[in-house]
Coordinates of C-alpha atoms (C1' of nucleotides) in Angstrom, one line a residue:
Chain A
X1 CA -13.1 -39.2 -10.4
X2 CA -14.5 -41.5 -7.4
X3 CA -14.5 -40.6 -3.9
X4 CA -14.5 -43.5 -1.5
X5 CA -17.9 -42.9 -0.7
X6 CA -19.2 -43.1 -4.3
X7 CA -18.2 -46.3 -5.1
X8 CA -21.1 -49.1 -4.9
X9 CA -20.3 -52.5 -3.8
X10 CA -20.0 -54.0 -7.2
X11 CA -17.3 -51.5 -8.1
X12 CA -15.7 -52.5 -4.3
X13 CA -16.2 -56.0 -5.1
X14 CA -14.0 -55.4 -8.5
X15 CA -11.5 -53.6 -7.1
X16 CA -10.8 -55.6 -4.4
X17 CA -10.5 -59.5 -7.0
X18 CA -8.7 -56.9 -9.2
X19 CA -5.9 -56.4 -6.6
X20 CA -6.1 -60.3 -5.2
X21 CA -5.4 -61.5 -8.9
X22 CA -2.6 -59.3 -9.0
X23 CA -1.6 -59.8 -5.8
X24 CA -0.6 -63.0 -6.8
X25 CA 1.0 -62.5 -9.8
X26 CA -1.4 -64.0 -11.8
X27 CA -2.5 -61.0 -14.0
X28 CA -6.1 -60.5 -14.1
X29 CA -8.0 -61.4 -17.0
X30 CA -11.5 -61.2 -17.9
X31 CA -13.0 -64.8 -17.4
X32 CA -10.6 -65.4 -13.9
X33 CA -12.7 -62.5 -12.4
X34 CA -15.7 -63.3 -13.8
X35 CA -15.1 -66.8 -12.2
X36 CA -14.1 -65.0 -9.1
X37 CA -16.7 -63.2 -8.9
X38 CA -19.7 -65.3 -9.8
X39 CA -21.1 -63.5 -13.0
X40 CA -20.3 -63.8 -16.8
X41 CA -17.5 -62.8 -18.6
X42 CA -19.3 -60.3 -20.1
X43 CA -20.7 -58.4 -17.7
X44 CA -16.9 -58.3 -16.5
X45 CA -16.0 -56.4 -19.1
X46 CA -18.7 -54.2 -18.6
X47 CA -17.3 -53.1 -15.2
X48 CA -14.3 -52.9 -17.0
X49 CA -15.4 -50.1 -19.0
X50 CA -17.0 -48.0 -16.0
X51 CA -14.2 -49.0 -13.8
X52 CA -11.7 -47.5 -16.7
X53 CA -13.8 -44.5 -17.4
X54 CA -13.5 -43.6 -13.1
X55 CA -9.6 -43.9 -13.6
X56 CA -9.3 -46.8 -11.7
X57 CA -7.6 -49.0 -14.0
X58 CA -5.7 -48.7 -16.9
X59 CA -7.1 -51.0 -19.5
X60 CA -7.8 -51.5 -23.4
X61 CA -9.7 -54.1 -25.5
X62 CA -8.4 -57.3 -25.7
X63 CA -5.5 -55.6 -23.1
X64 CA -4.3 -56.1 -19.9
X65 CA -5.9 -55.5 -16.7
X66 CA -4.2 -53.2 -14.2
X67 CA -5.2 -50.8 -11.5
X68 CA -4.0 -46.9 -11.4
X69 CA -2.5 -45.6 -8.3
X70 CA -5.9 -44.3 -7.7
X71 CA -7.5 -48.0 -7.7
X72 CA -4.8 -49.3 -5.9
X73 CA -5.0 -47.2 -3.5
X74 CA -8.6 -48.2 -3.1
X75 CA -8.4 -51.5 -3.4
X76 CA -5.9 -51.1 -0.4
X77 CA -8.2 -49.8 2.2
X78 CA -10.7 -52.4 0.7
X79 CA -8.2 -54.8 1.6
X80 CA -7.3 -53.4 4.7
X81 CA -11.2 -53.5 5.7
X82 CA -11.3 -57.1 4.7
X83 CA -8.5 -58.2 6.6
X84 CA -9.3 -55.9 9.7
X85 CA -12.9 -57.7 9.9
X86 CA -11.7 -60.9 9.2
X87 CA -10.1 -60.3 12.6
X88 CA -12.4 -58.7 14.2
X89 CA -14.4 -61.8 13.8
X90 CA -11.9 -64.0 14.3
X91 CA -10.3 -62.9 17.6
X92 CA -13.6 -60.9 19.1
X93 CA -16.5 -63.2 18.1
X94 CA -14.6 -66.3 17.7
X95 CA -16.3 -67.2 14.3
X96 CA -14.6 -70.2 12.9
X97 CA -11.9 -69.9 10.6
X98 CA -13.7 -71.1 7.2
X99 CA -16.5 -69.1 7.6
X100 CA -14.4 -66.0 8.5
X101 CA -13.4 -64.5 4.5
X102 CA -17.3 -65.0 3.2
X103 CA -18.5 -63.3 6.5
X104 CA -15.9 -60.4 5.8
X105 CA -16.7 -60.2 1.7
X106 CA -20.4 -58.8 3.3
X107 CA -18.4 -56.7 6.2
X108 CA -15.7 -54.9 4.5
X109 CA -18.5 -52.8 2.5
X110 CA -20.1 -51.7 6.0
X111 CA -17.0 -50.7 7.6
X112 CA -16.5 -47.0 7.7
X113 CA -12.7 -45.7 7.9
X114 CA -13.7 -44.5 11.6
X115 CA -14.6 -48.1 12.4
X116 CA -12.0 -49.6 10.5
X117 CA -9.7 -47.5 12.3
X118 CA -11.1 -48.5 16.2
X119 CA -10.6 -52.3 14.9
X120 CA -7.3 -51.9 14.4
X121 CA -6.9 -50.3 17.8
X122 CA -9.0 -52.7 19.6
X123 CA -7.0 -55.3 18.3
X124 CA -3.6 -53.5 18.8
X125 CA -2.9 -53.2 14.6
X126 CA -2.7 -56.5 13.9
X127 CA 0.0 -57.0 11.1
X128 CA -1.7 -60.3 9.7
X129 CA -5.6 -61.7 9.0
X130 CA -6.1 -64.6 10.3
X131 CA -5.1 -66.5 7.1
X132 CA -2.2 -65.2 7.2
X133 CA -1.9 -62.1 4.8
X134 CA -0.8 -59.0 5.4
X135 CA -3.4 -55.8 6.5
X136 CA -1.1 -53.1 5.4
X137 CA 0.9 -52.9 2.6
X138 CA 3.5 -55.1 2.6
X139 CA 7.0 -54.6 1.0
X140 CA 8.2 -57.9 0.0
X141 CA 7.9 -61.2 0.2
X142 CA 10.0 -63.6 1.3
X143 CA 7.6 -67.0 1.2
X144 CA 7.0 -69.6 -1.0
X145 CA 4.3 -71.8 -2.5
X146 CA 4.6 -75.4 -0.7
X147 CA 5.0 -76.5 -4.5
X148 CA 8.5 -74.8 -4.3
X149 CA 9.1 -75.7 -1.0
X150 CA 12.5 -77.7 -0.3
X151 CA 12.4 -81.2 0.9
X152 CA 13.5 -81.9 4.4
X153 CA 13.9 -78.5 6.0
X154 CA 12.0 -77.1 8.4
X155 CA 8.8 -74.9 7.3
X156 CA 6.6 -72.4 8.3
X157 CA 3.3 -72.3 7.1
X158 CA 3.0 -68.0 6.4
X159 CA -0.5 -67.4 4.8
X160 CA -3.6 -69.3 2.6
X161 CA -4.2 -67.7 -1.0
X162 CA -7.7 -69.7 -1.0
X163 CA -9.8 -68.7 1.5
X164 CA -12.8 -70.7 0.4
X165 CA -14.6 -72.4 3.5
X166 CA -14.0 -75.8 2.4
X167 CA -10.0 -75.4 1.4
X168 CA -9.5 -73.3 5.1
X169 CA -11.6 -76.7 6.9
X170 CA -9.6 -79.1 5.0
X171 CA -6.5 -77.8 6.2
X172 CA -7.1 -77.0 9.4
X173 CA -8.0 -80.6 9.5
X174 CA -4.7 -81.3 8.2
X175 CA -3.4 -78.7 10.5
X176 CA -1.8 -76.5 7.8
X177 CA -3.0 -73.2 9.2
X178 CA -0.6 -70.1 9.6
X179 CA 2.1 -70.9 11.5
X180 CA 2.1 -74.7 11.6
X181 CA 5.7 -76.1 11.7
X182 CA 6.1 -78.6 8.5
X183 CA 8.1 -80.5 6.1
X184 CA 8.3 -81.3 2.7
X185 CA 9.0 -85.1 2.8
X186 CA 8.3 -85.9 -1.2
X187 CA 7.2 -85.2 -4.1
X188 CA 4.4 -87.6 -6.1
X189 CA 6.2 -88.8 -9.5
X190 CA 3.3 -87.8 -11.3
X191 CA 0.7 -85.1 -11.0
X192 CA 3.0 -83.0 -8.8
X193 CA 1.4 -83.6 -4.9
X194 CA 3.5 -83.2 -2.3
X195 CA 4.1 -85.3 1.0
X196 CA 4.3 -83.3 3.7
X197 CA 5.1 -83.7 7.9
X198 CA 2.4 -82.0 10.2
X199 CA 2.8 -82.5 13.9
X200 CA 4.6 -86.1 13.3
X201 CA 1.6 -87.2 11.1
X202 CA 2.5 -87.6 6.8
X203 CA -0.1 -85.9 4.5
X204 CA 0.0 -85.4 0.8
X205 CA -1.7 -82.4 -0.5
X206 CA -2.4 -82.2 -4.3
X207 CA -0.5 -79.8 -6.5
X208 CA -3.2 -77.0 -6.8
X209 CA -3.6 -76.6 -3.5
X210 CA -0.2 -76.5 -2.6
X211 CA 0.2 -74.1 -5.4
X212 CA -2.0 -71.9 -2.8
X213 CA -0.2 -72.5 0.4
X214 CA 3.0 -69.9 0.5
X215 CA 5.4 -71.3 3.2
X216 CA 9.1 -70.0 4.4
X217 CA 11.9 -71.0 6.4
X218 CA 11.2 -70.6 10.3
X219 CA 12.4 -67.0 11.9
X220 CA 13.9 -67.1 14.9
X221 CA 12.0 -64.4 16.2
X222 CA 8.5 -66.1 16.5
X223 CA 8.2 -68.9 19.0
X224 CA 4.9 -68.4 20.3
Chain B
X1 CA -41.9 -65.7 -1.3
X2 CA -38.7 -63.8 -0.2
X3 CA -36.4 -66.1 1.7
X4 CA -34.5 -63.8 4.2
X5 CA -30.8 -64.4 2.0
X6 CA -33.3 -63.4 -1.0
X7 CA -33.3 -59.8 0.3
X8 CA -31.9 -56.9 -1.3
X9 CA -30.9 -53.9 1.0
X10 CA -33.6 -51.8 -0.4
X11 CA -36.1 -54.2 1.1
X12 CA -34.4 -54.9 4.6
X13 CA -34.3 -50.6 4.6
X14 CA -38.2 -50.4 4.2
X15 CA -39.1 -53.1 6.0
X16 CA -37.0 -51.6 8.9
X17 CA -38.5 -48.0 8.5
X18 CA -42.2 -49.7 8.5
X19 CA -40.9 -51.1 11.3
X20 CA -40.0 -48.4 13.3
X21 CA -43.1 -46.4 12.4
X22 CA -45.2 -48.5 13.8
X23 CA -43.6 -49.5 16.8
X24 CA -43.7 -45.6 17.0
X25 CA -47.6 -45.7 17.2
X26 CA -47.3 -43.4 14.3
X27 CA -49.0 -45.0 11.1
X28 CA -46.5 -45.2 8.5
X29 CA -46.9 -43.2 5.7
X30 CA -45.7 -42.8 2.3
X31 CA -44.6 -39.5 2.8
X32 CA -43.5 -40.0 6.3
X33 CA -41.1 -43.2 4.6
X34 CA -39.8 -40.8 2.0
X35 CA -38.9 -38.4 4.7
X36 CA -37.5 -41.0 6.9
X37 CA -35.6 -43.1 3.9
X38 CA -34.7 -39.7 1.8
X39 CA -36.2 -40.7 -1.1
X40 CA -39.1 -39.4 -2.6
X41 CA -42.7 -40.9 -2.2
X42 CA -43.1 -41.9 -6.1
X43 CA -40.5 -44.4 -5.2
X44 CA -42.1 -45.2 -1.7
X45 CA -45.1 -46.7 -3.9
X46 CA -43.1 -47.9 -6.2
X47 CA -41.4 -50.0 -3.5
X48 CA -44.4 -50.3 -1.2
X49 CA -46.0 -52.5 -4.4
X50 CA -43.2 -54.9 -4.1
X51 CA -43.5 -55.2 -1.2
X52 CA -46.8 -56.1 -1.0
X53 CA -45.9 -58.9 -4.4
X54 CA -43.9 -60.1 -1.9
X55 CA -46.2 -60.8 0.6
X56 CA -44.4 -59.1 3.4
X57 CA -46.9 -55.7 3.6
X58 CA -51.0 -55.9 3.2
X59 CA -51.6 -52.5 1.4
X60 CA -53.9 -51.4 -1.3
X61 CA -53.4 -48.0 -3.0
X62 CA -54.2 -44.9 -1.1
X63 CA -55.2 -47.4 1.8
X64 CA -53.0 -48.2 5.3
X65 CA -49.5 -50.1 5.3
X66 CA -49.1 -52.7 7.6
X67 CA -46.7 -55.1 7.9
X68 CA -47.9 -59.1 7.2
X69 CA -46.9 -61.7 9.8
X70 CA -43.9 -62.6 7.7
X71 CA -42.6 -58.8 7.1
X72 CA -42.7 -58.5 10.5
X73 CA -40.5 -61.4 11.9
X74 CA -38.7 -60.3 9.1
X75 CA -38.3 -56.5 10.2
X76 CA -37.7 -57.6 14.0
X77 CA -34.7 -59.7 12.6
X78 CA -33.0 -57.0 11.2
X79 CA -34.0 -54.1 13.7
X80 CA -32.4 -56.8 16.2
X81 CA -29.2 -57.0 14.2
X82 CA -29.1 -53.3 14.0
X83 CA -29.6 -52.8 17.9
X84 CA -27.1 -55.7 18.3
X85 CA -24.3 -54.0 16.0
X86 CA -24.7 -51.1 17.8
X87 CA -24.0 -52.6 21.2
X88 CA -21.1 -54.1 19.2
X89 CA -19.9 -50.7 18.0
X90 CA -21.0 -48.9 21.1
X91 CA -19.6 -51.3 23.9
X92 CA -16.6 -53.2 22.0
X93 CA -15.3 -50.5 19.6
X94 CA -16.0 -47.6 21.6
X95 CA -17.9 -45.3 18.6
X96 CA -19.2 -42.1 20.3
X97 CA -23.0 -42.5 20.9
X98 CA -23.5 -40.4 18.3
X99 CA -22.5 -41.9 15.5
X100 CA -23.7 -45.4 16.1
X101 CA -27.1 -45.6 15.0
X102 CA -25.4 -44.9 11.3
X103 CA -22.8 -46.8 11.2
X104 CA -25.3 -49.6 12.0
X105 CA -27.2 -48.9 9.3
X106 CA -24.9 -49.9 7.2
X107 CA -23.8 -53.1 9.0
X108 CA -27.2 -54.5 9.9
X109 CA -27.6 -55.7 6.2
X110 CA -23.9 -57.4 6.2
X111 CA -24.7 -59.2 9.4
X112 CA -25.4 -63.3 8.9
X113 CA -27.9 -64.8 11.5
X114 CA -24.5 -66.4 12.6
X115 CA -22.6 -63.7 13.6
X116 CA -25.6 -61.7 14.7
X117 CA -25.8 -64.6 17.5
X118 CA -22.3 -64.8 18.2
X119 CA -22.5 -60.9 19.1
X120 CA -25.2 -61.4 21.0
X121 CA -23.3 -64.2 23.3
X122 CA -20.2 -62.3 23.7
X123 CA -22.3 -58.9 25.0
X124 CA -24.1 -61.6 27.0
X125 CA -27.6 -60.9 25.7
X126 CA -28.0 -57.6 25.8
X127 CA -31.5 -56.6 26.4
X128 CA -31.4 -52.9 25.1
X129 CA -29.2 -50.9 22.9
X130 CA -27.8 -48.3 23.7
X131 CA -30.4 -45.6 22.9
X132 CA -32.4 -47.9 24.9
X133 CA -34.5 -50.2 22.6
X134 CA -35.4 -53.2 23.5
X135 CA -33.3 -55.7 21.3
X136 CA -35.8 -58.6 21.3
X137 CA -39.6 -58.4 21.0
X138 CA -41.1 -56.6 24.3
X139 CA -44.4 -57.4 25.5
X140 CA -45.2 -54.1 27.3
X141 CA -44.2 -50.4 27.3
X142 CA -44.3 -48.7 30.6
X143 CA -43.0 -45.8 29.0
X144 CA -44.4 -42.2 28.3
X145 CA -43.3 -38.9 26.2
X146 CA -41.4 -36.8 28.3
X147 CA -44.3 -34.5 27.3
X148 CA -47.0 -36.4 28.8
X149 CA -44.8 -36.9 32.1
X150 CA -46.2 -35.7 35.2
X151 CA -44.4 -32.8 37.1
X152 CA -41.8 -32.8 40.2
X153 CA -41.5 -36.7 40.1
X154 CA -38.7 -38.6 39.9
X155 CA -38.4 -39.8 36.1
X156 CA -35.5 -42.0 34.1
X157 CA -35.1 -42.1 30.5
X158 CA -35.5 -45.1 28.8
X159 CA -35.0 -44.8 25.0
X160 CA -34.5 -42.1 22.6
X161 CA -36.7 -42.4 19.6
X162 CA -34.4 -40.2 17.6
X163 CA -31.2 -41.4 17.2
X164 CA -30.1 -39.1 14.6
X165 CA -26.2 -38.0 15.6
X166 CA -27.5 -34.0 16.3
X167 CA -30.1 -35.2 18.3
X168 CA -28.1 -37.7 20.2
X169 CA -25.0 -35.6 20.8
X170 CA -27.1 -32.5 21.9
X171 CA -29.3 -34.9 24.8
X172 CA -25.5 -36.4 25.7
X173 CA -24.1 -32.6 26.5
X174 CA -27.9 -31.9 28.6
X175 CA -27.2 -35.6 29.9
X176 CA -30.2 -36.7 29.1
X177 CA -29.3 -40.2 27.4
X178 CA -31.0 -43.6 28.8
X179 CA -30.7 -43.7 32.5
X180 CA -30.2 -40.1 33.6
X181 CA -32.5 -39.4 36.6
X182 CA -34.5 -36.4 35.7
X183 CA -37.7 -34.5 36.7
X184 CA -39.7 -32.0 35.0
X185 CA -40.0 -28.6 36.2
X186 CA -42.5 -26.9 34.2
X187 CA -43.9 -26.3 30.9
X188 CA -44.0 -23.6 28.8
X189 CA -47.2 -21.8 28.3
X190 CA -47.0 -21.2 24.5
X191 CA -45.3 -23.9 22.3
X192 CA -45.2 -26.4 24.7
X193 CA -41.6 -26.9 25.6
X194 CA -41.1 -28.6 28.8
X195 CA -38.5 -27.3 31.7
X196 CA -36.2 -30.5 33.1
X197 CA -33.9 -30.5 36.0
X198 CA -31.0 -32.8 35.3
X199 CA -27.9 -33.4 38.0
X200 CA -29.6 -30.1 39.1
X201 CA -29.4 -28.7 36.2
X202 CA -32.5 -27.1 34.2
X203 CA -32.5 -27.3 30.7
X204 CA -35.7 -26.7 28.3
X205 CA -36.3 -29.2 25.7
X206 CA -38.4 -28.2 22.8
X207 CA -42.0 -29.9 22.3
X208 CA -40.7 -32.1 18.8
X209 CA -37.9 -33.7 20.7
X210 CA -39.0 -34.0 24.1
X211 CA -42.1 -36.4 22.2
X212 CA -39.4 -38.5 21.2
X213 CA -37.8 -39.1 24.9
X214 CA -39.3 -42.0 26.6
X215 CA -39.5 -42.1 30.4
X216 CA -40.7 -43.9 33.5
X217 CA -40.9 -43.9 36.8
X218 CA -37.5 -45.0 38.3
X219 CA -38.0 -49.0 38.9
X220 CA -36.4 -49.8 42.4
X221 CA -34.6 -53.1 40.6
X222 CA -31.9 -50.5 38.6
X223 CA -29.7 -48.7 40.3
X224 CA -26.7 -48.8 38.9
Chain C
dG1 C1' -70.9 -30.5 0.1
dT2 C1' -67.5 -28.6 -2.4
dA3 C1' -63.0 -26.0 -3.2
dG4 C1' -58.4 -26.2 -2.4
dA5 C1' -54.5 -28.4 -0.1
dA6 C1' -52.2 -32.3 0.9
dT7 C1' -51.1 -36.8 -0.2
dT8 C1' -50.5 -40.6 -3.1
dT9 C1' -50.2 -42.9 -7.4
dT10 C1' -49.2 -43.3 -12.4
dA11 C1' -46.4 -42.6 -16.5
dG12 C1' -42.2 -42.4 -18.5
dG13 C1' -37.1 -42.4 -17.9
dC14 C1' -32.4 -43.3 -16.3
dG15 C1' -28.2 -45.8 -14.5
dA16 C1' -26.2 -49.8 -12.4
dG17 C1' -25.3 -54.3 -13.1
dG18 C1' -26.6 -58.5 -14.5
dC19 C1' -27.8 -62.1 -18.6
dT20 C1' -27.7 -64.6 -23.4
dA21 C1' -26.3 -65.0 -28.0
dA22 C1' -23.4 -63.8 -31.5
dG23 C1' -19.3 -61.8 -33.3
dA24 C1' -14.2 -60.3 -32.9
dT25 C1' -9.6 -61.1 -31.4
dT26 C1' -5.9 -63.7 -29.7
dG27 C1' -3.0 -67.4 -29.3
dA28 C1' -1.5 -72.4 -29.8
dC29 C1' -0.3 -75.9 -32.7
dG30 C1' 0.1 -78.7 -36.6
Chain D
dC1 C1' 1.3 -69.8 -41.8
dG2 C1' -3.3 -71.1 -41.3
dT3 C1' -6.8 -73.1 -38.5
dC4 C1' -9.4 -73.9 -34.4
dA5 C1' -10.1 -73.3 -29.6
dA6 C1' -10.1 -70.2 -26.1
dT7 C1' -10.9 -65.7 -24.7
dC8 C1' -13.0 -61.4 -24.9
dT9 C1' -16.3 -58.0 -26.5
dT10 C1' -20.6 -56.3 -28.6
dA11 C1' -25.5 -56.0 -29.0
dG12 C1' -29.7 -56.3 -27.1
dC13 C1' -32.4 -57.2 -23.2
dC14 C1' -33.9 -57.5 -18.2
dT15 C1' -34.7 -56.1 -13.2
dC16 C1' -34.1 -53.1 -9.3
dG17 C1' -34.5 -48.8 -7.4
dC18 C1' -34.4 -44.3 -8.1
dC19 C1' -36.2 -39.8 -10.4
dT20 C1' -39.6 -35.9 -12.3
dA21 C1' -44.0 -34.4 -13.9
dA22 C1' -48.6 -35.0 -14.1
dA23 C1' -52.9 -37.1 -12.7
dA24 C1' -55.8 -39.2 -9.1
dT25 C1' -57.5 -39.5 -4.6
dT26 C1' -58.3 -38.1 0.0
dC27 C1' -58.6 -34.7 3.6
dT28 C1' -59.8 -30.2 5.5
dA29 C1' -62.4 -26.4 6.0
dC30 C1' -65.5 -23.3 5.0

DNA sequence: GTAGAATTTTAGGCGAGGCTAAGATTGACG
DNA sequence: CGTCAATCTTAGCCTCGCCTAAAATTCTAC
């Protein structure tokens, strides 16, 4: 029933859009992870069946898509191998921020939990990649999309849920990267953008991408 | 006619192995490839004919394999990523000796030409790794076998042609890894091992693996 | 130079993972 | 409640890379 070893990078690969879609609360389905992922629907659901019969999710036809403890737990230290490279490239080889998740996708199936494991101690166990999500489990979550966001209060930019290089350069041109300081100054009447203040300048980012942009109130604790 | 993103990791693995058998001197073989790739030699032809489709070996059956122009840049790119990862894994993350040479196995096919360059800045160009290949094309090998070297001189290693994790760990308790000032004592009169003194020590090293150590004559420009 | 050993190749198969085209199921909406 | 679109699955096929068993070729040694 699947050592870590065994598992080939397409079954990694699944595993690891698996959790992400569930991650954020979007359930799973067939053609979002075969958009994901680049292939067709169908062959989807032919992982589906292999990655069912090695126990690592729980799924019927036509059903819902969900991983087992056992597939959670490896798409965890998938996960964790992602985020632990996207830092190593990040902070060690200063690659630049929107090529970082693309460079990792090829990484994370390299790593070896010996290697993942001196990463995290060269770096000191980072808590967060550098867009902003969490490397080990996290318990809960106290942001918000910037679609939710309230107008006129003081915001925190926490983590990116699209990691694509083009959304990551876009905002860092906008300067909407983890932990930019920000406001919510309105909302557009129609189609749902939202107005927001960066570093004294106005922007207005359009409602799917704020959809993927999970902000909070500042803590006191971090102040560079 | 292969495009260097258009290679699968099967490919990048044989073209390596060719590679490194004929750097070795040693023609490569199809049995010697099996050996070396753990495979078995049906499938070296098998693969060896696609090879040659793809223009990157000359080869006709039963006949000699030698790399084309093209396999070859191609092969020195990724035997330069692998020596770079290991100075990355070696130097950065601190992985015992030992296990390096595997672990970049498996990274040397996830590296982009990117961050392969971006390693190779912040190491500051490395010129060897740390078995002590040269990480860029050399022009000349001063080198011999620590069989072949002459008696009661002053010898360094250079390079270890085996970098298997037994071999290495056993020349790192003997201290014979690249650098270590040695000389050779005698050799045996049947079998053909060969008597070293090193930190005035004296070990015997077996005729297979003392063929894979590379020496010189100490240069007077290195001295720690 | 020829027999036997070693090496290499062919033939035939298998599993992973992808595709297209066509059929099944679900769900949204009049 | 039925119809139509969207979604999902099946069926059938393909390539890559590996395997085993058997045949072909080359090498070695008398």
């Amino acid at each position: 029933m699947a050592q870590t070893g065994t598992l080939t990078h397409a079954v990694e690969e699944y595993l690891e859009a698996i959790h992400r879609f569930a991650s954020a609360r979007e359930g799973p389905t067939t053609t979002g992870l075969a958009e994901h992922l680049d292939v067709t629907p169908a062959s989807v659901t032919g992982m589906l069946k292999r990655l069912a019969d090695l126990g690592l999710i729980a799924y019927q036809r036509y059903g819902r898509i969900r991983l087992t403890p056992a597939g959670d737990r490896l798409a965890h230290a998938i996960v964790r191998r992602h985020r632990l490279a996207e830092r190593l490239l990040a902070d060690v080889l200063e690659v630049p921020l929107d090529q970082v998740h693309d460079e990792a996708c090829r990484l994370e199936h390299a790593l070896s939990p010996d290697v993942a494991g001196r990463i995290a101690d060269k770096l000191g166990d980072p808590e967060l990649c550098p867009h902003g999500h969490p490397i080990d489990a996290q318990a809960d979550d106290r942001t918000m999309s910037l679609l939710d966001a309230p107008k006129s209060r003081a915001l925190v930019v926490v983590r990116l849920e699209n990691e694509s290089p083009e959304v990551v350069r876009y905002l860092a041109d906008q300067k909407l990267l983890p932990k930019a300081r920000l406001k919510v100054r309105a909302r557009e009447p129609v189609g749902g953008g939202v107005v927001v203040e960066v570093d004294g300048e106005r922007h207005t980012i359009g409602r799917e991408l704020a959809a993927t942009i999970r902000v909070t109130r500042p803590r006191r604790t971090s102040r560079t």
